Amino acid sequence: MTAATTTPLQSVLHPAGPDAAIIAHLSWVLFGGAALIFVAVMALMVIGLRSKGGRQVPARWWIAGAGIVFPVVVLSALLVWSTWRSADLSPQTSRGAMSIGVTAKMWWWEVRYHDPASGREVASANEIRIPAGRPVYIGLTSTDVIHSLWVPALNGKMDTVPGRVNGLTLQADKPGIYRGQCAEYCGEQHARMALHVIAMAPADFERWLANEAQPAKAPDNALVERGRAAFLEQRCQSCHTIRGVAEGSRLGPDLTHVGGRMHIAAGTLRNHRGSLAGWIADPQAIKPGARMPAALDIDGETLRALAVYLEQLK
Ligand code: CUA
């Protein structure tokens, strides 16, 4: 599966997991029921406007029947049915499920995996990779304001609240790319706070996680070596970690394997050396208000080397 050949889907109308299917089913039944009642009320109105008197049903019967009995019966039935149907939604618990930590920040997503081989935490950004066909517990929090994670094809929304962890289960029936979006207004770049859930065949996922747990690969040519030096000269490590090069800061996305991601800047730009260079040179032109400062004093060749270095960190 390659990113370029699959269109990321962000749609409640195309559920791709068990919870999303239940939500879609509930929505369609409620929508269908509301449409039927609307049509019936409109039909009654037309009949009422066209009737020329004659034998009328007394008004109090209409009020009691259509105004009280009908809504009470219909709404009670829907309440019972939707409660019964919602009971099938996945429990929001990490017990028995794989667990991934997601921290929403202004305006990107930090994603942390537990590497079973080393026991270490492995950080990534703006992409949640999951094995297809099994439930994955997402532990959601925030470090600044309230955001909300919403991947419509996989489940409903869940808020991320500073100081607490909210759980959300994501399960994709089959491998694919499912687009998500911050669904709670969180400031200037709320609209550019997207992410992708990439569901992979379980064996592919395990291979990917094992690679992700490795430190960044060492430069294998002069240009890449120059790029790595530029990363340190420009003091990128004050916000970004590249494991094996400079570790510690979690202010910005972990870049250890940034070259393997589909997008940069939380779904804003396709990820390649051109967009990386443009983003480093002037992020404020692309995403005003983003926490990343521009590398104003960087010359063209160094910028190119830095972008090439980041691109090959796969
Ligand atoms: Cu984060 Cu809206």
PDB file of C-alpha atoms and ligand atoms in Angstrom:
ATOM      1  CA  MET A   1       0.000   0.000   0.000  1.00  0.00           C
ATOM      2  CA  THR A   2       1.428   3.362  -0.944  1.00  0.00           C
ATOM      3  CA  ALA A   3       0.154   6.702   0.160  1.00  0.00           C
ATOM      4  CA  ALA A   4       0.023   8.107  -3.348  1.00  0.00           C
ATOM      5  CA  THR A   5      -2.321   5.473  -4.772  1.00  0.00           C
ATOM      6  CA  THR A   6      -5.007   5.667  -2.122  1.00  0.00           C
ATOM      7  CA  THR A   7      -7.362   8.583  -1.731  1.00  0.00           C
ATOM      8  CA  PRO A   8      -7.702   9.423   1.944  1.00  0.00           C
ATOM      9  CA  LEU A   9     -11.307   9.244   2.892  1.00  0.00           C
ATOM     10  CA  GLN A  10     -12.934  11.572   5.388  1.00  0.00           C
ATOM     11  CA  SER A  11     -16.585  10.607   5.265  1.00  0.00           C
ATOM     12  CA  VAL A  12     -19.282   9.463   7.676  1.00  0.00           C
ATOM     13  CA  LEU A  13     -21.091   7.971   4.677  1.00  0.00           C
ATOM     14  CA  HIS A  14     -18.362   5.382   4.101  1.00  0.00           C
ATOM     15  CA  PRO A  15     -17.904   3.651   7.468  1.00  0.00           C
ATOM     16  CA  ALA A  16     -14.764   1.505   7.461  1.00  0.00           C
ATOM     17  CA  GLY A  17     -14.887   0.064  10.967  1.00  0.00           C
ATOM     18  CA  PRO A  18     -17.434  -1.561  13.304  1.00  0.00           C
ATOM     19  CA  ASP A  19     -18.113   1.524  15.450  1.00  0.00           C
ATOM     20  CA  ALA A  20     -18.480   3.811  12.441  1.00  0.00           C
ATOM     21  CA  ALA A  21     -20.901   1.276  10.923  1.00  0.00           C
ATOM     22  CA  ILE A  22     -23.086   1.372  14.051  1.00  0.00           C
ATOM     23  CA  ILE A  23     -23.059   5.186  14.054  1.00  0.00           C
ATOM     24  CA  ALA A  24     -23.939   5.257  10.335  1.00  0.00           C
ATOM     25  CA  HIS A  25     -26.785   2.781  10.917  1.00  0.00           C
ATOM     26  CA  LEU A  26     -28.170   4.880  13.805  1.00  0.00           C
ATOM     27  CA  SER A  27     -27.912   8.027  11.690  1.00  0.00           C
ATOM     28  CA  TRP A  28     -29.675   6.535   8.681  1.00  0.00           C
ATOM     29  CA  VAL A  29     -32.564   5.152  10.755  1.00  0.00           C
ATOM     30  CA  LEU A  30     -33.018   8.485  12.576  1.00  0.00           C
ATOM     31  CA  PHE A  31     -32.743  10.404   9.303  1.00  0.00           C
ATOM     32  CA  GLY A  32     -35.207   8.063   7.577  1.00  0.00           C
ATOM     33  CA  GLY A  33     -37.666   8.296  10.459  1.00  0.00           C
ATOM     34  CA  ALA A  34     -37.430  12.091  10.541  1.00  0.00           C
ATOM     35  CA  ALA A  35     -37.996  12.223   6.775  1.00  0.00           C
ATOM     36  CA  LEU A  36     -41.121  10.031   7.041  1.00  0.00           C
ATOM     37  CA  ILE A  37     -42.580  12.177   9.834  1.00  0.00           C
ATOM     38  CA  PHE A  38     -41.801  15.343   7.868  1.00  0.00           C
ATOM     39  CA  VAL A  39     -43.590  13.995   4.789  1.00  0.00           C
ATOM     40  CA  ALA A  40     -46.576  12.902   6.908  1.00  0.00           C
ATOM     41  CA  VAL A  41     -46.875  16.351   8.552  1.00  0.00           C
ATOM     42  CA  MET A  42     -46.649  18.083   5.161  1.00  0.00           C
ATOM     43  CA  ALA A  43     -49.329  15.759   3.777  1.00  0.00           C
ATOM     44  CA  LEU A  44     -51.604  16.519   6.732  1.00  0.00           C
ATOM     45  CA  MET A  45     -51.040  20.232   6.197  1.00  0.00           C
ATOM     46  CA  VAL A  46     -52.020  19.991   2.524  1.00  0.00           C
ATOM     47  CA  ILE A  47     -55.137  17.982   3.447  1.00  0.00           C
ATOM     48  CA  GLY A  48     -55.977  20.545   6.125  1.00  0.00           C
ATOM     49  CA  LEU A  49     -55.596  23.520   3.762  1.00  0.00           C
ATOM     50  CA  ARG A  50     -57.681  21.881   1.024  1.00  0.00           C
ATOM     51  CA  SER A  51     -60.524  20.598   3.207  1.00  0.00           C
ATOM     52  CA  LYS A  52     -63.757  22.511   2.879  1.00  0.00           C
ATOM     53  CA  GLY A  53     -65.109  21.844   6.319  1.00  0.00           C
ATOM     54  CA  GLY A  54     -67.613  19.020   6.727  1.00  0.00           C
ATOM     55  CA  ARG A  55     -66.960  16.365   9.318  1.00  0.00           C
ATOM     56  CA  GLN A  56     -63.899  17.499  11.292  1.00  0.00           C
ATOM     57  CA  VAL A  57     -61.860  15.627  13.869  1.00  0.00           C
ATOM     58  CA  PRO A  58     -62.086  17.776  17.030  1.00  0.00           C
ATOM     59  CA  ALA A  59     -58.964  19.903  17.702  1.00  0.00           C
ATOM     60  CA  ARG A  60     -58.360  18.378  21.140  1.00  0.00           C
ATOM     61  CA  TRP A  61     -57.992  14.956  19.506  1.00  0.00           C
ATOM     62  CA  TRP A  62     -55.320  16.321  17.207  1.00  0.00           C
ATOM     63  CA  ILE A  63     -53.491  17.939  20.095  1.00  0.00           C
ATOM     64  CA  ALA A  64     -53.633  14.830  22.265  1.00  0.00           C
ATOM     65  CA  GLY A  65     -52.926  12.386  19.437  1.00  0.00           C
ATOM     66  CA  ALA A  66     -50.413  14.133  17.192  1.00  0.00           C
ATOM     67  CA  GLY A  67     -49.001  16.489  19.817  1.00  0.00           C
ATOM     68  CA  ILE A  68     -48.580  14.152  22.801  1.00  0.00           C
ATOM     69  CA  VAL A  69     -49.196  10.463  22.125  1.00  0.00           C
ATOM     70  CA  PHE A  70     -47.401  10.253  18.777  1.00  0.00           C
ATOM     71  CA  PRO A  71     -44.130  12.011  19.846  1.00  0.00           C
ATOM     72  CA  VAL A  72     -44.007  10.161  23.181  1.00  0.00           C
ATOM     73  CA  VAL A  73     -44.414   6.774  21.491  1.00  0.00           C
ATOM     74  CA  VAL A  74     -42.015   7.494  18.618  1.00  0.00           C
ATOM     75  CA  LEU A  75     -39.300   9.170  20.721  1.00  0.00           C
ATOM     76  CA  SER A  76     -39.489   6.493  23.420  1.00  0.00           C
ATOM     77  CA  ALA A  77     -39.140   3.752  20.824  1.00  0.00           C
ATOM     78  CA  LEU A  78     -36.159   5.509  19.232  1.00  0.00           C
ATOM     79  CA  LEU A  79     -34.549   6.067  22.640  1.00  0.00           C
ATOM     80  CA  VAL A  80     -34.843   2.400  23.550  1.00  0.00           C
ATOM     81  CA  TRP A  81     -33.631   1.236  20.137  1.00  0.00           C
ATOM     82  CA  SER A  82     -30.674   3.651  19.915  1.00  0.00           C
ATOM     83  CA  THR A  83     -29.582   2.828  23.493  1.00  0.00           C
ATOM     84  CA  TRP A  84     -29.753  -0.871  22.680  1.00  0.00           C
ATOM     85  CA  ARG A  85     -27.829  -0.372  19.423  1.00  0.00           C
ATOM     86  CA  SER A  86     -25.199   1.890  21.053  1.00  0.00           C
ATOM     87  CA  ALA A  87     -24.414  -0.852  23.554  1.00  0.00           C
ATOM     88  CA  ASP A  88     -22.619  -2.594  20.678  1.00  0.00           C
ATOM     89  CA  LEU A  89     -20.087   0.245  20.376  1.00  0.00           C
ATOM     90  CA  SER A  90     -16.579  -0.711  21.505  1.00  0.00           C
ATOM     91  CA  PRO A  91     -15.896  -0.113  25.185  1.00  0.00           C
ATOM     92  CA  GLN A  92     -13.408   2.770  25.602  1.00  0.00           C
ATOM     93  CA  THR A  93     -10.849   0.762  27.477  1.00  0.00           C
ATOM     94  CA  SER A  94      -7.221  -0.147  26.921  1.00  0.00           C
ATOM     95  CA  ARG A  95      -7.780  -3.591  28.396  1.00  0.00           C
ATOM     96  CA  GLY A  96      -6.973  -6.274  25.854  1.00  0.00           C
ATOM     97  CA  ALA A  97      -6.356  -3.742  23.096  1.00  0.00           C
ATOM     98  CA  MET A  98      -3.222  -2.259  21.647  1.00  0.00           C
ATOM     99  CA  SER A  99      -2.707   1.215  23.057  1.00  0.00           C
ATOM    100  CA  ILE A 100      -1.461   4.371  21.321  1.00  0.00           C
ATOM    101  CA  GLY A 101      -1.054   7.758  22.997  1.00  0.00           C
ATOM    102  CA  VAL A 102      -2.159  10.845  21.074  1.00  0.00           C
ATOM    103  CA  THR A 103      -1.475  14.349  22.376  1.00  0.00           C
ATOM    104  CA  ALA A 104      -3.135  17.224  20.565  1.00  0.00           C
ATOM    105  CA  LYS A 105      -1.107  20.406  20.391  1.00  0.00           C
ATOM    106  CA  MET A 106      -1.563  23.740  18.655  1.00  0.00           C
ATOM    107  CA  TRP A 107      -1.792  22.666  15.772  1.00  0.00           C
ATOM    108  CA  TRP A 108      -0.567  19.148  15.289  1.00  0.00           C
ATOM    109  CA  TRP A 109      -0.832  15.659  16.794  1.00  0.00           C
ATOM    110  CA  GLU A 110       1.887  13.846  18.701  1.00  0.00           C
ATOM    111  CA  VAL A 111       1.463  10.084  18.396  1.00  0.00           C
ATOM    112  CA  ARG A 112       3.259   7.682  20.765  1.00  0.00           C
ATOM    113  CA  TYR A 113       3.573   3.940  20.294  1.00  0.00           C
ATOM    114  CA  HIS A 114       4.879   1.328  22.650  1.00  0.00           C
ATOM    115  CA  ASP A 115       7.554  -0.760  20.965  1.00  0.00           C
ATOM    116  CA  PRO A 116       7.126  -4.309  22.296  1.00  0.00           C
ATOM    117  CA  ALA A 117      10.698  -5.304  21.351  1.00  0.00           C
ATOM    118  CA  SER A 118      12.586  -2.576  23.223  1.00  0.00           C
ATOM    119  CA  GLY A 119       9.843  -1.558  25.646  1.00  0.00           C
ATOM    120  CA  ARG A 120      10.457   2.044  24.603  1.00  0.00           C
ATOM    121  CA  GLU A 121       8.045   4.728  23.561  1.00  0.00           C
ATOM    122  CA  VAL A 122       8.338   5.736  19.937  1.00  0.00           C
ATOM    123  CA  ALA A 123       7.024   9.152  18.954  1.00  0.00           C
ATOM    124  CA  SER A 124       5.671  10.187  15.584  1.00  0.00           C
ATOM    125  CA  ALA A 125       3.354  12.933  14.411  1.00  0.00           C
ATOM    126  CA  ASN A 126       0.138  13.564  12.500  1.00  0.00           C
ATOM    127  CA  GLU A 127      -0.301   9.946  11.459  1.00  0.00           C
ATOM    128  CA  ILE A 128      -1.766   7.122  13.499  1.00  0.00           C
ATOM    129  CA  ARG A 129      -0.698   3.775  12.127  1.00  0.00           C
ATOM    130  CA  ILE A 130      -2.803   0.837  13.270  1.00  0.00           C
ATOM    131  CA  PRO A 131      -3.040  -2.836  12.377  1.00  0.00           C
ATOM    132  CA  ALA A 132      -6.256  -3.479  10.425  1.00  0.00           C
ATOM    133  CA  GLY A 133      -8.941  -5.746  11.831  1.00  0.00           C
ATOM    134  CA  ARG A 134      -8.282  -5.248  15.520  1.00  0.00           C
ATOM    135  CA  PRO A 135      -9.359  -2.645  18.056  1.00  0.00           C
ATOM    136  CA  VAL A 136      -6.767  -0.044  18.991  1.00  0.00           C
ATOM    137  CA  TYR A 137      -7.220   2.068  22.105  1.00  0.00           C
ATOM    138  CA  ILE A 138      -6.245   5.700  21.600  1.00  0.00           C
ATOM    139  CA  GLY A 139      -5.453   7.523  24.867  1.00  0.00           C
ATOM    140  CA  LEU A 140      -6.119  11.182  24.062  1.00  0.00           C
ATOM    141  CA  THR A 141      -4.869  14.236  25.866  1.00  0.00           C
ATOM    142  CA  SER A 142      -3.809  17.809  25.155  1.00  0.00           C
ATOM    143  CA  THR A 143      -1.092  20.126  26.423  1.00  0.00           C
ATOM    144  CA  ASP A 144      -2.750  23.461  25.657  1.00  0.00           C
ATOM    145  CA  VAL A 145      -6.439  23.875  24.797  1.00  0.00           C
ATOM    146  CA  ILE A 146      -9.306  21.474  24.104  1.00  0.00           C
ATOM    147  CA  HIS A 147      -9.087  19.804  20.715  1.00  0.00           C
ATOM    148  CA  SER A 148     -11.153  16.921  19.382  1.00  0.00           C
ATOM    149  CA  LEU A 149     -10.110  13.909  17.355  1.00  0.00           C
ATOM    150  CA  TRP A 150     -12.513  12.893  14.621  1.00  0.00           C
ATOM    151  CA  VAL A 151     -11.843  10.237  12.019  1.00  0.00           C
ATOM    152  CA  PRO A 152     -15.359   9.929  10.542  1.00  0.00           C
ATOM    153  CA  ALA A 153     -14.812   6.655   8.688  1.00  0.00           C
ATOM    154  CA  LEU A 154     -13.689   4.911  11.890  1.00  0.00           C
ATOM    155  CA  ASN A 155     -15.563   6.355  14.873  1.00  0.00           C
ATOM    156  CA  GLY A 156     -17.237   9.379  16.433  1.00  0.00           C
ATOM    157  CA  LYS A 157     -15.450  12.365  17.948  1.00  0.00           C
ATOM    158  CA  MET A 158     -13.564  12.453  21.216  1.00  0.00           C
ATOM    159  CA  ASP A 159     -12.355  15.626  22.905  1.00  0.00           C
ATOM    160  CA  THR A 160      -8.767  15.994  24.076  1.00  0.00           C
ATOM    161  CA  VAL A 161      -8.698  17.813  27.396  1.00  0.00           C
ATOM    162  CA  PRO A 162      -5.555  19.121  29.131  1.00  0.00           C
ATOM    163  CA  GLY A 163      -4.852  17.185  32.327  1.00  0.00           C
ATOM    164  CA  ARG A 164      -6.936  14.138  31.563  1.00  0.00           C
ATOM    165  CA  VAL A 165      -6.936  11.141  29.254  1.00  0.00           C
ATOM    166  CA  ASN A 166      -9.991  10.330  27.165  1.00  0.00           C
ATOM    167  CA  GLY A 167     -10.196   6.980  25.415  1.00  0.00           C
ATOM    168  CA  LEU A 168     -11.333   6.261  21.881  1.00  0.00           C
ATOM    169  CA  THR A 169     -11.250   2.940  20.087  1.00  0.00           C
ATOM    170  CA  LEU A 170     -10.269   2.938  16.433  1.00  0.00           C
ATOM    171  CA  GLN A 171     -10.724  -0.161  14.356  1.00  0.00           C
ATOM    172  CA  ALA A 172     -10.439  -0.401  10.592  1.00  0.00           C
ATOM    173  CA  ASP A 173     -11.904  -3.420   8.803  1.00  0.00           C
ATOM    174  CA  LYS A 174      -9.203  -3.417   6.158  1.00  0.00           C
ATOM    175  CA  PRO A 175      -5.982  -1.603   5.271  1.00  0.00           C
ATOM    176  CA  GLY A 176      -6.515   1.918   3.999  1.00  0.00           C
ATOM    177  CA  ILE A 177      -5.979   5.590   4.718  1.00  0.00           C
ATOM    178  CA  TYR A 178      -8.631   7.441   6.655  1.00  0.00           C
ATOM    179  CA  ARG A 179      -8.415  11.198   7.047  1.00  0.00           C
ATOM    180  CA  GLY A 180      -9.247  12.846  10.340  1.00  0.00           C
ATOM    181  CA  GLN A 181      -9.503  16.399  11.534  1.00  0.00           C
ATOM    182  CA  CYS A 182      -9.495  18.390  14.740  1.00  0.00           C
ATOM    183  CA  ALA A 183     -13.192  18.878  15.405  1.00  0.00           C
ATOM    184  CA  GLU A 184     -13.091  21.466  18.195  1.00  0.00           C
ATOM    185  CA  TYR A 185     -12.190  25.062  17.416  1.00  0.00           C
ATOM    186  CA  CYS A 186      -8.740  25.590  18.909  1.00  0.00           C
ATOM    187  CA  GLY A 187      -7.422  28.829  17.446  1.00  0.00           C
ATOM    188  CA  GLU A 188      -5.950  30.267  14.309  1.00  0.00           C
ATOM    189  CA  GLN A 189      -4.888  27.057  12.570  1.00  0.00           C
ATOM    190  CA  HIS A 190      -7.746  24.788  13.675  1.00  0.00           C
ATOM    191  CA  ALA A 191      -8.535  24.151  10.003  1.00  0.00           C
ATOM    192  CA  ARG A 192      -4.989  22.926   9.325  1.00  0.00           C
ATOM    193  CA  MET A 193      -4.966  20.383  12.122  1.00  0.00           C
ATOM    194  CA  ALA A 194      -5.630  17.242  10.139  1.00  0.00           C
ATOM    195  CA  LEU A 195      -4.206  13.776  10.553  1.00  0.00           C
ATOM    196  CA  HIS A 196      -4.387  10.416   8.822  1.00  0.00           C
ATOM    197  CA  VAL A 197      -5.088   7.009  10.230  1.00  0.00           C
ATOM    198  CA  ILE A 198      -3.169   4.475   8.188  1.00  0.00           C
ATOM    199  CA  ALA A 199      -4.473   0.955   8.720  1.00  0.00           C
ATOM    200  CA  MET A 200      -1.970  -1.679   7.652  1.00  0.00           C
ATOM    201  CA  ALA A 201      -1.933  -5.456   7.412  1.00  0.00           C
ATOM    202  CA  PRO A 202      -0.799  -6.607  10.887  1.00  0.00           C
ATOM    203  CA  ALA A 203       2.519  -8.017   9.614  1.00  0.00           C
ATOM    204  CA  ASP A 204       3.255  -4.770   7.733  1.00  0.00           C
ATOM    205  CA  PHE A 205       2.407  -2.797  10.852  1.00  0.00           C
ATOM    206  CA  GLU A 206       4.816  -4.809  12.987  1.00  0.00           C
ATOM    207  CA  ARG A 207       7.573  -4.312  10.429  1.00  0.00           C
ATOM    208  CA  TRP A 208       6.827  -0.608  10.297  1.00  0.00           C
ATOM    209  CA  LEU A 209       6.870  -0.256  14.110  1.00  0.00           C
ATOM    210  CA  ALA A 210      10.161  -2.166  14.363  1.00  0.00           C
ATOM    211  CA  ASN A 211      11.705   0.228  11.836  1.00  0.00           C
ATOM    212  CA  GLU A 212      10.164   3.254  13.572  1.00  0.00           C
ATOM    213  CA  ALA A 213      11.782   2.160  16.839  1.00  0.00           C
ATOM    214  CA  GLN A 214      15.239   2.360  15.255  1.00  0.00           C
ATOM    215  CA  PRO A 215      17.242   5.558  15.661  1.00  0.00           C
ATOM    216  CA  ALA A 216      17.656   7.764  12.595  1.00  0.00           C
ATOM    217  CA  LYS A 217      19.897   6.257   9.977  1.00  0.00           C
ATOM    218  CA  ALA A 218      23.389   7.677   9.592  1.00  0.00           C
ATOM    219  CA  PRO A 219      24.154   9.907   6.578  1.00  0.00           C
ATOM    220  CA  ASP A 220      25.447   7.968   3.595  1.00  0.00           C
ATOM    221  CA  ASN A 221      26.593  10.867   1.414  1.00  0.00           C
ATOM    222  CA  ALA A 222      28.040  14.367   1.702  1.00  0.00           C
ATOM    223  CA  LEU A 223      24.788  16.245   0.998  1.00  0.00           C
ATOM    224  CA  VAL A 224      22.909  14.329   3.685  1.00  0.00           C
ATOM    225  CA  GLU A 225      25.826  14.809   6.081  1.00  0.00           C
ATOM    226  CA  ARG A 226      25.658  18.543   5.406  1.00  0.00           C
ATOM    227  CA  GLY A 227      21.915  18.439   6.063  1.00  0.00           C
ATOM    228  CA  ARG A 228      22.430  16.779   9.425  1.00  0.00           C
ATOM    229  CA  ALA A 229      25.010  19.408  10.383  1.00  0.00           C
ATOM    230  CA  ALA A 230      22.542  22.125   9.324  1.00  0.00           C
ATOM    231  CA  PHE A 231      19.882  20.602  11.595  1.00  0.00           C
ATOM    232  CA  LEU A 232      22.203  21.159  14.579  1.00  0.00           C
ATOM    233  CA  GLU A 233      23.550  24.565  13.412  1.00  0.00           C
ATOM    234  CA  GLN A 234      20.042  25.907  12.978  1.00  0.00           C
ATOM    235  CA  ARG A 235      19.255  24.667  16.496  1.00  0.00           C
ATOM    236  CA  CYS A 236      16.288  22.634  15.230  1.00  0.00           C
ATOM    237  CA  GLN A 237      16.911  20.335  18.217  1.00  0.00           C
ATOM    238  CA  SER A 238      15.570  22.966  20.616  1.00  0.00           C
ATOM    239  CA  CYS A 239      12.114  21.806  19.509  1.00  0.00           C
ATOM    240  CA  HIS A 240      12.618  18.595  17.517  1.00  0.00           C
ATOM    241  CA  THR A 241      14.026  15.215  18.452  1.00  0.00           C
ATOM    242  CA  ILE A 242      15.878  13.038  15.974  1.00  0.00           C
ATOM    243  CA  ARG A 243      16.777   9.893  17.889  1.00  0.00           C
ATOM    244  CA  GLY A 244      20.474   9.191  17.491  1.00  0.00           C
ATOM    245  CA  VAL A 245      21.225  12.839  16.652  1.00  0.00           C
ATOM    246  CA  ALA A 246      19.602  15.056  19.264  1.00  0.00           C
ATOM    247  CA  GLU A 247      17.033  13.927  21.794  1.00  0.00           C
ATOM    248  CA  GLY A 248      14.979  15.531  24.473  1.00  0.00           C
ATOM    249  CA  SER A 249      12.617  18.181  23.202  1.00  0.00           C
ATOM    250  CA  ARG A 250       8.970  17.394  22.569  1.00  0.00           C
ATOM    251  CA  LEU A 251       7.918  20.922  21.630  1.00  0.00           C
ATOM    252  CA  GLY A 252       7.705  20.063  17.941  1.00  0.00           C
ATOM    253  CA  PRO A 253       7.188  16.782  16.097  1.00  0.00           C
ATOM    254  CA  ASP A 254       9.764  13.995  16.508  1.00  0.00           C
ATOM    255  CA  LEU A 255      11.584  13.866  13.160  1.00  0.00           C
ATOM    256  CA  THR A 256      13.420  10.550  13.546  1.00  0.00           C
ATOM    257  CA  HIS A 257      11.454   9.019  10.649  1.00  0.00           C
ATOM    258  CA  VAL A 258       9.821  12.141   9.220  1.00  0.00           C
ATOM    259  CA  GLY A 259      10.592  11.075   5.650  1.00  0.00           C
ATOM    260  CA  GLY A 260       8.184   8.139   5.991  1.00  0.00           C
ATOM    261  CA  ARG A 261       5.161  10.348   6.632  1.00  0.00           C
ATOM    262  CA  MET A 262       2.633  11.307   3.995  1.00  0.00           C
ATOM    263  CA  HIS A 263       2.291  14.939   5.008  1.00  0.00           C
ATOM    264  CA  ILE A 264       3.976  17.654   7.011  1.00  0.00           C
ATOM    265  CA  ALA A 265       2.422  20.427   9.113  1.00  0.00           C
ATOM    266  CA  ALA A 266      -0.587  18.270  10.143  1.00  0.00           C
ATOM    267  CA  GLY A 267      -1.938  17.346   6.736  1.00  0.00           C
ATOM    268  CA  THR A 268      -1.135  20.758   5.243  1.00  0.00           C
ATOM    269  CA  LEU A 269       1.521  19.790   2.676  1.00  0.00           C
ATOM    270  CA  ARG A 270       2.474  16.608   0.881  1.00  0.00           C
ATOM    271  CA  ASN A 271       5.818  15.469   2.234  1.00  0.00           C
ATOM    272  CA  HIS A 272       8.776  15.856  -0.141  1.00  0.00           C
ATOM    273  CA  ARG A 273      12.004  17.833  -0.199  1.00  0.00           C
ATOM    274  CA  GLY A 274      10.345  20.799  -1.933  1.00  0.00           C
ATOM    275  CA  SER A 275       7.614  21.216   0.651  1.00  0.00           C
ATOM    276  CA  LEU A 276      10.071  20.529   3.495  1.00  0.00           C
ATOM    277  CA  ALA A 277      12.361  23.305   2.240  1.00  0.00           C
ATOM    278  CA  GLY A 278       9.454  25.712   1.803  1.00  0.00           C
ATOM    279  CA  TRP A 279       8.145  24.916   5.271  1.00  0.00           C
ATOM    280  CA  ILE A 280      11.572  25.388   6.947  1.00  0.00           C
ATOM    281  CA  ALA A 281      12.212  28.648   5.096  1.00  0.00           C
ATOM    282  CA  ASP A 282       8.888  30.286   5.933  1.00  0.00           C
ATOM    283  CA  PRO A 283       6.300  28.273   7.888  1.00  0.00           C
ATOM    284  CA  GLN A 284       4.396  31.450   8.761  1.00  0.00           C
ATOM    285  CA  ALA A 285       3.549  32.010   5.096  1.00  0.00           C
ATOM    286  CA  ILE A 286       1.996  28.537   4.939  1.00  0.00           C
ATOM    287  CA  LYS A 287       0.428  28.233   8.381  1.00  0.00           C
ATOM    288  CA  PRO A 288       0.336  31.655  10.105  1.00  0.00           C
ATOM    289  CA  GLY A 289       0.561  31.368  13.875  1.00  0.00           C
ATOM    290  CA  ALA A 290       2.260  27.948  13.813  1.00  0.00           C
ATOM    291  CA  ARG A 291       4.846  27.597  16.596  1.00  0.00           C
ATOM    292  CA  MET A 292       7.668  27.011  14.114  1.00  0.00           C
ATOM    293  CA  PRO A 293       9.917  30.028  13.471  1.00  0.00           C
ATOM    294  CA  ALA A 294      11.360  30.709  10.018  1.00  0.00           C
ATOM    295  CA  ALA A 295      14.988  29.844   9.243  1.00  0.00           C
ATOM    296  CA  LEU A 296      15.635  33.306   7.848  1.00  0.00           C
ATOM    297  CA  ASP A 297      19.434  33.269   7.780  1.00  0.00           C
ATOM    298  CA  ILE A 298      19.753  29.962   5.961  1.00  0.00           C
ATOM    299  CA  ASP A 299      21.306  29.945   2.472  1.00  0.00           C
ATOM    300  CA  GLY A 300      19.808  28.028  -0.432  1.00  0.00           C
ATOM    301  CA  GLU A 301      22.325  25.200  -0.533  1.00  0.00           C
ATOM    302  CA  THR A 302      22.100  24.538   3.205  1.00  0.00           C
ATOM    303  CA  LEU A 303      18.304  24.626   3.016  1.00  0.00           C
ATOM    304  CA  ARG A 304      18.387  22.083   0.206  1.00  0.00           C
ATOM    305  CA  ALA A 305      20.749  19.834   2.182  1.00  0.00           C
ATOM    306  CA  LEU A 306      18.509  20.053   5.262  1.00  0.00           C
ATOM    307  CA  ALA A 307      15.398  19.179   3.232  1.00  0.00           C
ATOM    308  CA  VAL A 308      17.172  16.261   1.544  1.00  0.00           C
ATOM    309  CA  TYR A 309      18.392  15.032   4.929  1.00  0.00           C
ATOM    310  CA  LEU A 310      14.885  15.075   6.422  1.00  0.00           C
ATOM    311  CA  GLU A 311      13.339  13.502   3.318  1.00  0.00           C
ATOM    312  CA  GLN A 312      15.589  10.430   3.555  1.00  0.00           C
ATOM    313  CA  LEU A 313      14.835   9.827   7.269  1.00  0.00           C
ATOM    314  CA  LYS A 314      12.513   6.911   6.637  1.00  0.00           C
TER     315      LYS A 314
HETATM  316 CU1  CUA B   1      -7.140  21.530  17.389  1.00  0.00          CU
HETATM  317 CU2  CUA B   1      -9.087  22.466  16.446  1.00  0.00          CU
END
